[in-house]
Amino acid sequence: MCLSTLTGIADDGLHQLISKGDQYGKARMFQHALTCYKKAYNDPSIKDSVHIKLMLLKNMMYIYDVTGREFDLIETTYQLHSLAEENDAPAYVAMSDFMRGKHIHYQGRYEESYALCLPALKLMEQSSYAQRIVELCGFYAALTRMYMHDKQFAESMEMSKKHEQVARLDTCGNMVCSLYRVYTIRTRLLCESGREAEADSCYILSQQLEVNDPIANHDLIPYFRHHQRYDEMLDILQSDKERLTADGDTLGILMLHVLKEEVKALYGLGRNQEAARSYEQMEKVQETMQRVNLQLSAVSVRNTIAKERQLSRRNLLLACSIAGGIILLIVILVLFYHDRLQTHRNRTMMFTMRRLMYYRDLVMKQQQRDSDEIVENEEETASDADRRRFIEMDRQVMQGELFRHADFGRDELMRLMGVDKNTLATIINRYTGTNVTGYVNSKRMDYAVSLMKEHPEYSLLAIAEACGINNATTFIRNFKNAYDMTPSEFRKSLEELPPLTVKKTNKLTI
């Protein structure tokens, strides 16, 4: 539903802002649309307009889902669910529950995801929501893809048929577009289930509708790749790149997926140099996404600390306000409550750190899978072999925390990679931009940062020894070379949690 059609918006400027967001959304320029919706949501004039706030939260939630912004998606989904339950809006409860199910499915928890999505689908079917048909189309499309991903092709086809039935009920002028999405998803489903002749017929049927939907077109990419129709793949991908560039979304997950498919298409056409350039660009996008995720993690930790401090101050004031009776009893109550509060804070912080480490591991695993997938599609060269050696060596160093040993250095790296010292130096320099000593120091300094964040009570000597450096002076010098500040300055800055700048020579560029 376009928000601009809502009644109850008295402010013409706000109405124009929402209309502009709707137009950007239709053009699939999600960053621009998101800017408009966020500005409208923060406008004081809609403070008491629950329905408008629900619609804005819904649209922002869908944009966060499409653009892969997990932190914002989780928060917005929670806000939508809470507001919908408070105001008895079952349709929006269904939307938020379904989105939670999709997100759980991304994490590989398939049974839990269906346990959320299917009841949400039933709740939406029973609702009186004005745009119920449009939302049901989205639900069925998502379930079709989820079952297809799980290789449950019979269930996926059942969802696709229901999707088509609901799409034909659309009387708001969206039926053709809805059917186009049905047929593009079904084309992919039939292709992946081995029913190629039916897939070809379904593809022809989709093209007869003469619709151009960038989101639906992505379901055709596996079909084109399977039939080695790389030129048609590139047409879709080039259009997506132009749209993302115009939207300012050149460093997000959508661009990463576009570049990944572009590399495959270019290699399929034998345009290896162009494929290599696209692969290099893809790696830069991955590195940027990692840095952004770390920054978001820091913001999340900072917000958690701020909330806990605010809660602590409020409770302390409350405790002081009721003081006046038996002093001993007041002291006992304050100490008891403080102990519980401290325990709760520790649990909250541990949960946050575990979640952040989980997301960091996901990013590292995804980068490893992407690198392996690209290598499988290329012919074996000496450069490829060196790259895989380096990636495997780096993985063993990180997983085993080998850099924490004081004697870890060139000899151990030579053993891990199976090369001589000259070849080792060449490979390290090629993929890190520094020498063997610089590579080892970068690992140790990254680990030192983690220790100082997690254990502020540790002395510098204890941290240095934990990182494999037996001399505090050497540790301080290496830390300053890496981050342009001493360990003491970094610790002092932790209260403000500013972004940490790392020299380019310490980045891992493969």
Short mmCIF file of C-alpha atoms in Angstrom, two decimals:
data_model
loop_
_atom_site.label_atom_id
_atom_site.label_comp_id
_atom_site.label_asym_id
_atom_site.label_seq_id
_atom_site.Cartn_x
_atom_site.Cartn_y
_atom_site.Cartn_z
CA MET A 1 0.00 0.00 0.00
CA CYS A 2 1.28 3.46 -0.85
CA LEU A 3 1.41 5.54 2.29
CA SER A 4 0.47 8.65 0.34
CA THR A 5 -3.08 7.29 -0.01
CA LEU A 6 -3.58 7.33 3.76
CA THR A 7 -6.04 9.77 5.24
CA GLY A 8 -5.38 11.77 8.37
CA ILE A 9 -2.21 13.51 7.17
CA ALA A 10 -2.93 17.17 7.73
CA ASP A 11 0.58 18.44 7.00
CA ASP A 12 1.01 18.93 3.24
CA GLY A 13 4.80 18.81 3.59
CA LEU A 14 4.59 15.47 5.38
CA HIS A 15 2.18 14.15 2.75
CA GLN A 16 4.61 15.15 0.00
CA LEU A 17 7.50 13.53 1.86
CA ILE A 18 5.64 10.23 2.16
CA SER A 19 4.53 10.41 -1.49
CA LYS A 20 8.14 10.93 -2.51
CA GLY A 21 9.14 7.87 -0.50
CA ASP A 22 6.43 5.84 -2.26
CA GLN A 23 7.74 6.93 -5.66
CA TYR A 24 11.28 5.94 -4.74
CA GLY A 25 9.98 2.60 -3.49
CA LYS A 26 8.20 1.87 -6.76
CA ALA A 27 11.44 2.69 -8.62
CA ARG A 28 13.29 0.28 -6.28
CA MET A 29 15.52 3.11 -5.04
CA PHE A 30 15.34 1.86 -1.49
CA GLN A 31 17.91 4.11 0.19
CA HIS A 32 16.10 7.23 -1.01
CA ALA A 33 12.74 5.78 0.02
CA LEU A 34 14.10 4.84 3.43
CA THR A 35 15.36 8.39 4.01
CA CYS A 36 11.88 9.79 3.33
CA TYR A 37 10.10 7.25 5.53
CA LYS A 38 12.49 7.73 8.46
CA LYS A 39 12.10 11.49 8.29
CA ALA A 40 8.31 11.12 8.21
CA TYR A 41 8.34 8.66 11.12
CA ASN A 42 10.28 11.13 13.28
CA ASP A 43 7.90 13.99 12.44
CA PRO A 44 6.09 15.16 15.63
CA SER A 45 2.81 15.60 13.73
CA ILE A 46 2.23 11.81 13.53
CA LYS A 47 2.86 11.22 17.22
CA ASP A 48 -0.74 10.12 17.79
CA SER A 49 -1.31 8.65 14.30
CA VAL A 50 -0.83 4.97 15.12
CA HIS A 51 -1.97 3.73 11.71
CA ILE A 52 0.51 5.93 9.85
CA LYS A 53 3.32 4.87 12.18
CA LEU A 54 2.47 1.22 11.60
CA MET A 55 2.58 1.69 7.83
CA LEU A 56 5.89 3.55 7.98
CA LEU A 57 7.44 0.86 10.21
CA LYS A 58 6.18 -1.84 7.85
CA ASN A 59 7.73 -0.17 4.80
CA MET A 60 11.02 0.43 6.59
CA MET A 61 11.06 -3.20 7.74
CA TYR A 62 10.62 -4.45 4.18
CA ILE A 63 13.40 -2.16 2.91
CA TYR A 64 15.78 -3.37 5.62
CA ASP A 65 14.96 -6.94 4.61
CA VAL A 66 15.63 -6.35 0.90
CA THR A 67 18.85 -4.44 1.56
CA GLY A 68 20.15 -6.95 4.12
CA ARG A 69 20.53 -4.54 7.06
CA GLU A 70 20.10 -7.09 9.84
CA PHE A 71 20.56 -4.87 12.89
CA ASP A 72 18.00 -2.34 11.68
CA LEU A 73 15.67 -5.14 10.54
CA ILE A 74 15.63 -6.76 13.98
CA GLU A 75 14.96 -3.48 15.77
CA THR A 76 12.25 -2.30 13.35
CA THR A 77 10.50 -5.69 13.38
CA TYR A 78 10.38 -5.56 17.17
CA GLN A 79 9.00 -2.00 17.12
CA LEU A 80 6.31 -2.96 14.61
CA HIS A 81 5.30 -6.04 16.60
CA SER A 82 5.11 -4.11 19.88
CA LEU A 83 3.10 -1.23 18.41
CA ALA A 84 0.75 -3.64 16.60
CA GLU A 85 0.05 -5.67 19.76
CA GLU A 86 -0.53 -2.53 21.83
CA ASN A 87 -3.12 -1.24 19.33
CA ASP A 88 -4.77 -4.55 18.40
CA ALA A 89 -3.61 -4.62 14.76
CA PRO A 90 -3.42 -8.35 13.88
CA ALA A 91 -2.39 -7.76 10.25
CA TYR A 92 0.76 -5.96 11.37
CA VAL A 93 1.42 -8.62 13.99
CA ALA A 94 1.29 -11.13 11.13
CA MET A 95 3.75 -9.07 9.07
CA SER A 96 6.25 -8.77 11.92
CA ASP A 97 5.94 -12.47 12.86
CA PHE A 98 6.41 -13.51 9.24
CA MET A 99 9.51 -11.32 8.96
CA ARG A 100 10.92 -12.86 12.14
CA GLY A 101 10.36 -16.28 10.57
CA LYS A 102 12.18 -15.25 7.40
CA HIS A 103 15.10 -13.93 9.41
CA ILE A 104 15.33 -17.17 11.39
CA HIS A 105 15.29 -19.07 8.10
CA TYR A 106 18.34 -17.06 6.95
CA GLN A 107 20.13 -18.40 10.03
CA GLY A 108 19.38 -22.02 9.08
CA ARG A 109 16.74 -22.64 11.77
CA TYR A 110 14.20 -23.96 9.28
CA GLU A 111 11.65 -25.66 11.54
CA GLU A 112 11.43 -22.60 13.80
CA SER A 113 11.00 -20.34 10.78
CA TYR A 114 8.03 -22.28 9.41
CA ALA A 115 6.53 -22.41 12.92
CA LEU A 116 6.39 -18.60 12.78
CA CYS A 117 5.64 -18.02 9.09
CA LEU A 118 2.72 -20.42 8.59
CA PRO A 119 0.62 -19.13 11.55
CA ALA A 120 1.41 -15.58 10.41
CA LEU A 121 0.13 -16.49 6.94
CA LYS A 122 -3.11 -17.85 8.42
CA LEU A 123 -3.52 -14.73 10.58
CA MET A 124 -3.14 -12.50 7.52
CA GLU A 125 -5.69 -14.58 5.58
CA GLN A 126 -8.22 -14.06 8.37
CA SER A 127 -7.56 -10.33 8.75
CA SER A 128 -9.62 -7.49 7.30
CA TYR A 129 -6.54 -5.53 6.26
CA ALA A 130 -7.24 -3.39 3.17
CA GLN A 131 -4.09 -4.56 1.35
CA ARG A 132 -4.43 -8.17 2.46
CA ILE A 133 -4.04 -9.52 -1.10
CA VAL A 134 -0.78 -7.64 -1.68
CA GLU A 135 0.68 -8.89 1.61
CA LEU A 136 -0.46 -12.46 0.96
CA CYS A 137 1.31 -12.36 -2.41
CA GLY A 138 4.48 -11.36 -0.60
CA PHE A 139 4.02 -14.12 1.99
CA TYR A 140 3.47 -16.83 -0.61
CA ALA A 141 6.42 -15.60 -2.71
CA ALA A 142 8.71 -15.79 0.33
CA LEU A 143 7.46 -19.26 1.32
CA THR A 144 7.97 -20.50 -2.24
CA ARG A 145 11.60 -19.39 -2.12
CA MET A 146 12.13 -20.78 1.39
CA TYR A 147 10.83 -24.25 0.52
CA MET A 148 12.81 -24.14 -2.74
CA HIS A 149 15.96 -23.30 -0.80
CA ASP A 150 15.31 -26.32 1.44
CA LYS A 151 14.84 -28.58 -1.64
CA GLN A 152 11.22 -29.21 -0.66
CA PHE A 153 10.04 -28.76 -4.22
CA ALA A 154 6.53 -30.19 -3.78
CA GLU A 155 5.76 -27.79 -0.94
CA SER A 156 7.35 -24.96 -2.90
CA MET A 157 5.12 -25.66 -5.93
CA GLU A 158 2.07 -25.75 -3.67
CA MET A 159 2.95 -22.29 -2.35
CA SER A 160 3.53 -21.07 -5.91
CA LYS A 161 0.08 -22.21 -7.02
CA LYS A 162 -1.54 -20.51 -4.03
CA HIS A 163 0.50 -17.43 -4.86
CA GLU A 164 -0.98 -17.43 -8.37
CA GLN A 165 -4.52 -17.89 -7.06
CA VAL A 166 -4.15 -14.91 -4.72
CA ALA A 167 -2.46 -12.77 -7.39
CA ARG A 168 -5.46 -13.24 -9.71
CA LEU A 169 -7.69 -11.80 -6.96
CA ASP A 170 -5.81 -8.49 -7.03
CA THR A 171 -8.24 -5.77 -8.12
CA CYS A 172 -5.94 -2.81 -7.39
CA GLY A 173 -4.13 -2.81 -10.74
CA ASN A 174 -1.21 -4.93 -9.55
CA MET A 175 -2.34 -8.28 -10.97
CA VAL A 176 0.01 -8.29 -13.98
CA CYS A 177 3.03 -7.42 -11.84
CA SER A 178 2.01 -10.01 -9.24
CA LEU A 179 1.66 -12.69 -11.92
CA TYR A 180 5.04 -11.77 -13.36
CA ARG A 181 6.59 -12.42 -9.96
CA VAL A 182 4.71 -15.73 -9.73
CA TYR A 183 6.07 -16.90 -13.08
CA THR A 184 9.66 -15.78 -12.53
CA ILE A 185 9.84 -17.58 -9.19
CA ARG A 186 8.17 -20.65 -10.68
CA THR A 187 10.63 -20.62 -13.59
CA ARG A 188 13.47 -20.83 -11.11
CA LEU A 189 11.67 -23.52 -9.10
CA LEU A 190 11.04 -25.70 -12.14
CA CYS A 191 14.61 -25.26 -13.31
CA GLU A 192 16.10 -26.22 -9.94
CA SER A 193 13.80 -29.23 -9.63
CA GLY A 194 14.94 -30.55 -13.04
CA ARG A 195 11.72 -29.82 -14.95
CA GLU A 196 13.49 -27.83 -17.66
CA ALA A 197 10.83 -28.00 -20.37
CA GLU A 198 8.20 -26.66 -17.98
CA ALA A 199 10.67 -24.02 -16.84
CA ASP A 200 11.12 -22.85 -20.44
CA SER A 201 7.37 -22.62 -20.94
CA CYS A 202 6.93 -20.70 -17.71
CA TYR A 203 9.69 -18.28 -18.71
CA ILE A 204 7.97 -17.61 -22.04
CA LEU A 205 4.74 -17.00 -20.18
CA SER A 206 6.44 -14.45 -17.90
CA GLN A 207 7.88 -12.55 -20.85
CA GLN A 208 4.49 -12.29 -22.51
CA LEU A 209 3.38 -10.08 -19.60
CA GLU A 210 5.94 -7.42 -20.65
CA VAL A 211 6.80 -6.42 -17.08
CA ASN A 212 10.17 -5.24 -15.81
CA ASP A 213 10.49 -5.83 -12.06
CA PRO A 214 14.12 -5.68 -10.79
CA ILE A 215 13.28 -7.79 -7.74
CA ALA A 216 11.46 -10.48 -9.71
CA ASN A 217 14.13 -10.48 -12.42
CA HIS A 218 16.65 -11.83 -9.91
CA ASP A 219 14.75 -15.12 -9.82
CA LEU A 220 15.58 -15.52 -13.51
CA ILE A 221 19.35 -15.33 -12.98
CA PRO A 222 19.74 -19.00 -11.86
CA TYR A 223 17.62 -20.00 -14.86
CA PHE A 224 19.84 -18.02 -17.26
CA ARG A 225 22.99 -19.35 -15.61
CA HIS A 226 21.77 -22.93 -15.90
CA HIS A 227 21.19 -22.47 -19.65
CA GLN A 228 24.44 -20.48 -20.03
CA ARG A 229 22.56 -17.43 -21.23
CA TYR A 230 25.16 -15.13 -19.77
CA ASP A 231 24.37 -12.10 -21.94
CA GLU A 232 20.83 -11.99 -20.56
CA MET A 233 22.25 -12.35 -17.04
CA LEU A 234 24.50 -9.36 -17.65
CA ASP A 235 21.59 -7.27 -18.94
CA ILE A 236 19.74 -7.74 -15.65
CA LEU A 237 22.87 -7.24 -13.56
CA GLN A 238 23.91 -4.09 -15.40
CA SER A 239 20.45 -2.62 -14.89
CA ASP A 240 20.71 -3.45 -11.17
CA LYS A 241 24.15 -1.84 -10.90
CA GLU A 242 22.89 1.35 -12.50
CA ARG A 243 19.88 1.45 -10.19
CA LEU A 244 21.96 0.81 -7.06
CA THR A 245 24.49 3.45 -8.09
CA ALA A 246 21.73 6.01 -8.61
CA ASP A 247 20.34 5.07 -5.19
CA GLY A 248 23.75 5.47 -3.53
CA ASP A 249 23.77 1.81 -2.44
CA THR A 250 27.11 0.74 -3.91
CA LEU A 251 28.57 -0.90 -0.81
CA GLY A 252 25.67 -3.05 0.44
CA ILE A 253 24.62 -6.65 0.20
CA LEU A 254 22.59 -6.05 -2.97
CA MET A 255 25.66 -4.78 -4.83
CA LEU A 256 27.65 -7.71 -3.42
CA HIS A 257 25.17 -10.22 -4.87
CA VAL A 258 25.11 -8.39 -8.21
CA LEU A 259 28.92 -8.45 -8.46
CA LYS A 260 29.03 -12.12 -7.46
CA GLU A 261 26.66 -13.09 -10.27
CA GLU A 262 28.46 -10.74 -12.68
CA VAL A 263 31.74 -12.56 -12.05
CA LYS A 264 30.10 -15.88 -12.91
CA ALA A 265 28.54 -14.50 -16.10
CA LEU A 266 31.77 -12.88 -17.29
CA TYR A 267 33.75 -16.05 -16.68
CA GLY A 268 31.11 -17.99 -18.54
CA LEU A 269 31.60 -15.68 -21.53
CA GLY A 270 35.37 -16.02 -21.30
CA ARG A 271 35.85 -12.34 -20.41
CA ASN A 272 38.33 -13.19 -17.68
CA GLN A 273 39.93 -9.75 -17.24
CA GLU A 274 36.54 -8.11 -16.70
CA ALA A 275 35.60 -10.93 -14.34
CA ALA A 276 38.77 -10.36 -12.34
CA ARG A 277 37.99 -6.64 -12.02
CA SER A 278 34.47 -7.42 -10.86
CA TYR A 279 35.84 -9.92 -8.36
CA GLU A 280 38.24 -7.30 -6.99
CA GLN A 281 35.35 -4.86 -6.64
CA MET A 282 33.31 -7.56 -4.89
CA GLU A 283 36.07 -8.09 -2.34
CA LYS A 284 36.21 -4.35 -1.62
CA VAL A 285 32.46 -4.37 -1.00
CA GLN A 286 32.88 -7.32 1.38
CA GLU A 287 35.61 -5.53 3.33
CA THR A 288 33.47 -2.40 3.58
CA MET A 289 30.50 -4.43 4.81
CA GLN A 290 32.70 -6.01 7.48
CA ARG A 291 33.82 -2.59 8.71
CA VAL A 292 30.22 -1.34 8.72
CA ASN A 293 29.10 -4.39 10.72
CA LEU A 294 31.84 -3.78 13.27
CA GLN A 295 30.80 -0.15 13.58
CA LEU A 296 27.18 -1.20 14.04
CA SER A 297 28.33 -3.65 16.68
CA ALA A 298 30.13 -0.85 18.51
CA VAL A 299 27.02 1.32 18.36
CA SER A 300 24.92 -1.56 19.69
CA VAL A 301 27.30 -2.05 22.62
CA ARG A 302 27.35 1.68 23.32
CA ASN A 303 23.54 1.88 23.30
CA THR A 304 23.31 -1.11 25.62
CA ILE A 305 25.74 0.49 28.05
CA ALA A 306 23.85 3.79 27.92
CA LYS A 307 20.52 2.10 28.60
CA GLU A 308 21.97 0.13 31.49
CA ARG A 309 23.50 3.27 32.98
CA GLN A 310 20.22 5.11 32.63
CA LEU A 311 18.39 2.25 34.29
CA SER A 312 20.95 2.20 37.09
CA ARG A 313 20.60 5.92 37.75
CA ARG A 314 16.80 5.72 37.74
CA ASN A 315 16.77 2.85 40.18
CA LEU A 316 19.28 4.59 42.40
CA LEU A 317 17.08 7.69 42.54
CA LEU A 318 14.10 5.52 43.33
CA ALA A 319 15.99 3.84 46.13
CA CYS A 320 17.04 7.21 47.52
CA SER A 321 13.48 8.58 47.30
CA ILE A 322 12.08 5.85 49.55
CA ALA A 323 14.90 6.22 52.07
CA GLY A 324 13.71 7.34 55.45
CA GLY A 325 12.70 4.31 57.39
CA ILE A 326 14.96 1.85 58.97
CA ILE A 327 18.42 2.68 57.60
CA LEU A 328 19.70 -0.84 57.92
CA LEU A 329 16.79 -2.16 55.89
CA ILE A 330 17.38 0.49 53.20
CA VAL A 331 21.07 -0.43 52.97
CA ILE A 332 20.25 -4.12 52.65
CA LEU A 333 17.68 -3.44 49.92
CA VAL A 334 20.03 -1.19 47.95
CA LEU A 335 22.88 -3.72 48.13
CA PHE A 336 20.59 -6.55 47.13
CA TYR A 337 19.15 -4.64 44.23
CA HIS A 338 22.58 -3.46 43.09
CA ASP A 339 23.77 -7.07 43.03
CA ARG A 340 20.82 -8.12 40.86
CA LEU A 341 21.33 -5.15 38.56
CA GLN A 342 25.01 -5.96 38.14
CA THR A 343 24.18 -9.57 37.31
CA HIS A 344 21.62 -8.48 34.76
CA ARG A 345 24.09 -6.08 33.19
CA ASN A 346 26.74 -8.77 32.87
CA ARG A 347 24.28 -11.16 31.25
CA THR A 348 23.12 -8.48 28.84
CA MET A 349 26.67 -7.62 27.84
CA MET A 350 27.61 -11.28 27.40
CA PHE A 351 24.58 -11.82 25.18
CA THR A 352 25.49 -8.79 23.09
CA MET A 353 29.11 -9.89 22.66
CA ARG A 354 28.10 -13.43 21.70
CA ARG A 355 25.69 -12.08 19.10
CA LEU A 356 28.33 -9.75 17.64
CA MET A 357 30.89 -12.57 17.45
CA TYR A 358 28.27 -14.73 15.74
CA TYR A 359 27.68 -12.11 13.04
CA ARG A 360 31.42 -11.63 12.56
CA ASP A 361 31.88 -15.40 12.06
CA LEU A 362 29.04 -15.38 9.54
CA VAL A 363 30.76 -12.67 7.51
CA MET A 364 34.09 -14.58 7.58
CA LYS A 365 32.40 -17.86 6.57
CA GLN A 366 30.48 -16.12 3.78
CA GLN A 367 33.72 -14.60 2.47
CA GLN A 368 35.37 -18.05 2.53
CA ARG A 369 32.41 -19.64 0.68
CA ASP A 370 32.40 -16.87 -1.91
CA SER A 371 36.13 -17.26 -2.51
CA ASP A 372 35.82 -21.07 -2.82
CA GLU A 373 32.86 -20.75 -5.18
CA ILE A 374 34.70 -18.38 -7.51
CA VAL A 375 37.82 -20.54 -7.48
CA GLU A 376 35.77 -23.59 -8.50
CA ASN A 377 34.63 -21.77 -11.64
CA GLU A 378 38.17 -20.78 -12.69
CA GLU A 379 41.00 -22.72 -14.28
CA GLU A 380 43.81 -23.56 -11.89
CA THR A 381 46.74 -21.11 -12.06
CA ALA A 382 49.75 -20.48 -9.90
CA SER A 383 48.12 -17.28 -8.62
CA ASP A 384 44.97 -19.21 -7.65
CA ALA A 385 47.03 -21.79 -5.78
CA ASP A 386 48.88 -19.04 -3.88
CA ARG A 387 45.61 -17.36 -3.00
CA ARG A 388 44.08 -20.57 -1.65
CA ARG A 389 47.24 -21.29 0.32
CA PHE A 390 47.07 -17.85 1.86
CA ILE A 391 43.34 -18.10 2.68
CA GLU A 392 43.81 -21.54 4.30
CA MET A 393 46.88 -20.35 6.20
CA ASP A 394 45.04 -17.24 7.43
CA ARG A 395 42.09 -19.36 8.52
CA GLN A 396 44.33 -21.70 10.54
CA VAL A 397 46.14 -18.76 12.13
CA MET A 398 42.85 -17.15 13.19
CA GLN A 399 41.06 -20.30 14.32
CA GLY A 400 44.05 -21.65 16.25
CA GLU A 401 45.14 -18.20 17.48
CA LEU A 402 48.67 -19.27 16.52
CA PHE A 403 49.87 -15.67 16.69
CA ARG A 404 49.56 -15.80 20.49
CA HIS A 405 52.74 -17.88 20.67
CA ALA A 406 55.80 -15.72 21.17
CA ASP A 407 57.87 -17.79 18.73
CA PHE A 408 55.23 -17.71 15.99
CA GLY A 409 56.71 -16.25 12.83
CA ARG A 410 58.18 -17.00 9.44
CA ASP A 411 59.06 -20.65 10.06
CA GLU A 412 55.55 -21.54 11.24
CA LEU A 413 53.97 -19.70 8.30
CA MET A 414 56.30 -21.53 5.89
CA ARG A 415 55.19 -24.82 7.40
CA LEU A 416 51.49 -23.92 7.18
CA MET A 417 51.74 -22.83 3.52
CA GLY A 418 54.34 -25.39 2.42
CA VAL A 419 56.56 -22.83 0.69
CA ASP A 420 60.08 -21.45 1.09
CA LYS A 421 60.82 -18.12 2.75
CA ASN A 422 61.09 -16.18 -0.51
CA THR A 423 57.76 -17.45 -1.80
CA LEU A 424 56.20 -16.80 1.61
CA ALA A 425 57.36 -13.18 1.60
CA THR A 426 56.00 -12.68 -1.93
CA ILE A 427 52.57 -14.14 -1.10
CA ILE A 428 52.24 -12.22 2.18
CA ASN A 429 53.12 -8.96 0.47
CA ARG A 430 50.75 -9.63 -2.41
CA TYR A 431 47.69 -10.24 -0.26
CA THR A 432 48.34 -7.99 2.74
CA GLY A 433 50.52 -5.20 1.43
CA THR A 434 53.09 -5.79 4.18
CA ASN A 435 55.82 -8.23 5.16
CA VAL A 436 55.70 -11.34 7.33
CA THR A 437 56.38 -9.40 10.53
CA GLY A 438 53.68 -6.85 9.66
CA TYR A 439 51.15 -9.64 9.01
CA VAL A 440 51.83 -11.33 12.36
CA ASN A 441 51.73 -8.00 14.20
CA SER A 442 48.39 -7.10 12.61
CA LYS A 443 46.85 -10.31 13.99
CA ARG A 444 48.31 -9.67 17.42
CA MET A 445 47.13 -6.06 17.50
CA ASP A 446 43.58 -7.03 16.45
CA TYR A 447 43.54 -9.54 19.29
CA ALA A 448 44.90 -6.91 21.69
CA VAL A 449 42.01 -4.59 20.81
CA SER A 450 39.52 -7.37 21.62
CA LEU A 451 41.21 -8.06 24.96
CA MET A 452 41.21 -4.41 26.00
CA LYS A 453 37.51 -4.11 25.19
CA GLU A 454 36.54 -7.30 26.98
CA HIS A 455 38.97 -7.12 29.92
CA PRO A 456 39.70 -3.51 30.94
CA GLU A 457 41.17 -4.84 34.18
CA TYR A 458 44.10 -6.52 32.37
CA SER A 459 47.46 -4.79 32.57
CA LEU A 460 49.31 -3.87 29.37
CA LEU A 461 51.97 -6.49 30.11
CA ALA A 462 49.31 -9.18 30.55
CA ILE A 463 47.71 -8.21 27.25
CA ALA A 464 51.09 -8.12 25.52
CA GLU A 465 51.96 -11.61 26.75
CA ALA A 466 48.53 -12.92 25.76
CA CYS A 467 49.21 -11.63 22.24
CA GLY A 468 52.61 -13.34 22.04
CA ILE A 469 54.77 -10.28 22.85
CA ASN A 470 56.95 -10.57 25.94
CA ASN A 471 58.03 -6.94 26.05
CA ALA A 472 55.57 -4.16 26.95
CA THR A 473 57.65 -1.53 25.10
CA THR A 474 57.53 -3.54 21.88
CA PHE A 475 53.80 -4.04 22.32
CA ILE A 476 53.17 -0.30 22.75
CA ARG A 477 55.28 0.52 19.70
CA ASN A 478 53.50 -2.06 17.52
CA PHE A 479 50.08 -0.91 18.71
CA LYS A 480 50.85 2.74 17.90
CA ASN A 481 52.14 1.76 14.45
CA ALA A 482 48.91 -0.12 13.78
CA TYR A 483 46.32 2.32 15.13
CA ASP A 484 48.09 5.68 15.46
CA MET A 485 47.47 5.75 19.21
CA THR A 486 48.99 4.14 22.29
CA PRO A 487 47.15 1.40 24.20
CA SER A 488 46.53 3.84 27.07
CA GLU A 489 44.98 6.39 24.71
CA PHE A 490 42.79 3.69 23.21
CA ARG A 491 41.58 2.56 26.62
CA LYS A 492 40.72 6.12 27.55
CA SER A 493 38.72 6.49 24.35
CA LEU A 494 36.65 3.37 25.07
CA GLU A 495 34.27 5.44 27.22
CA GLU A 496 33.24 7.36 24.11
CA LEU A 497 33.60 4.34 21.76
CA PRO A 498 34.83 6.30 18.71
CA PRO A 499 35.41 4.49 15.41
CA LEU A 500 38.88 2.93 15.27
CA THR A 501 41.03 3.87 12.26
CA VAL A 502 43.38 1.16 11.03
CA LYS A 503 46.18 1.85 8.59
CA LYS A 504 45.64 0.50 5.08
CA THR A 505 48.78 -1.63 5.30
CA ASN A 506 47.06 -3.80 7.90
CA LYS A 507 44.02 -4.62 5.77
CA LEU A 508 43.65 -8.08 4.28
CA THR A 509 42.96 -7.66 0.56
CA ILE A 510 42.66 -10.90 -1.34
#
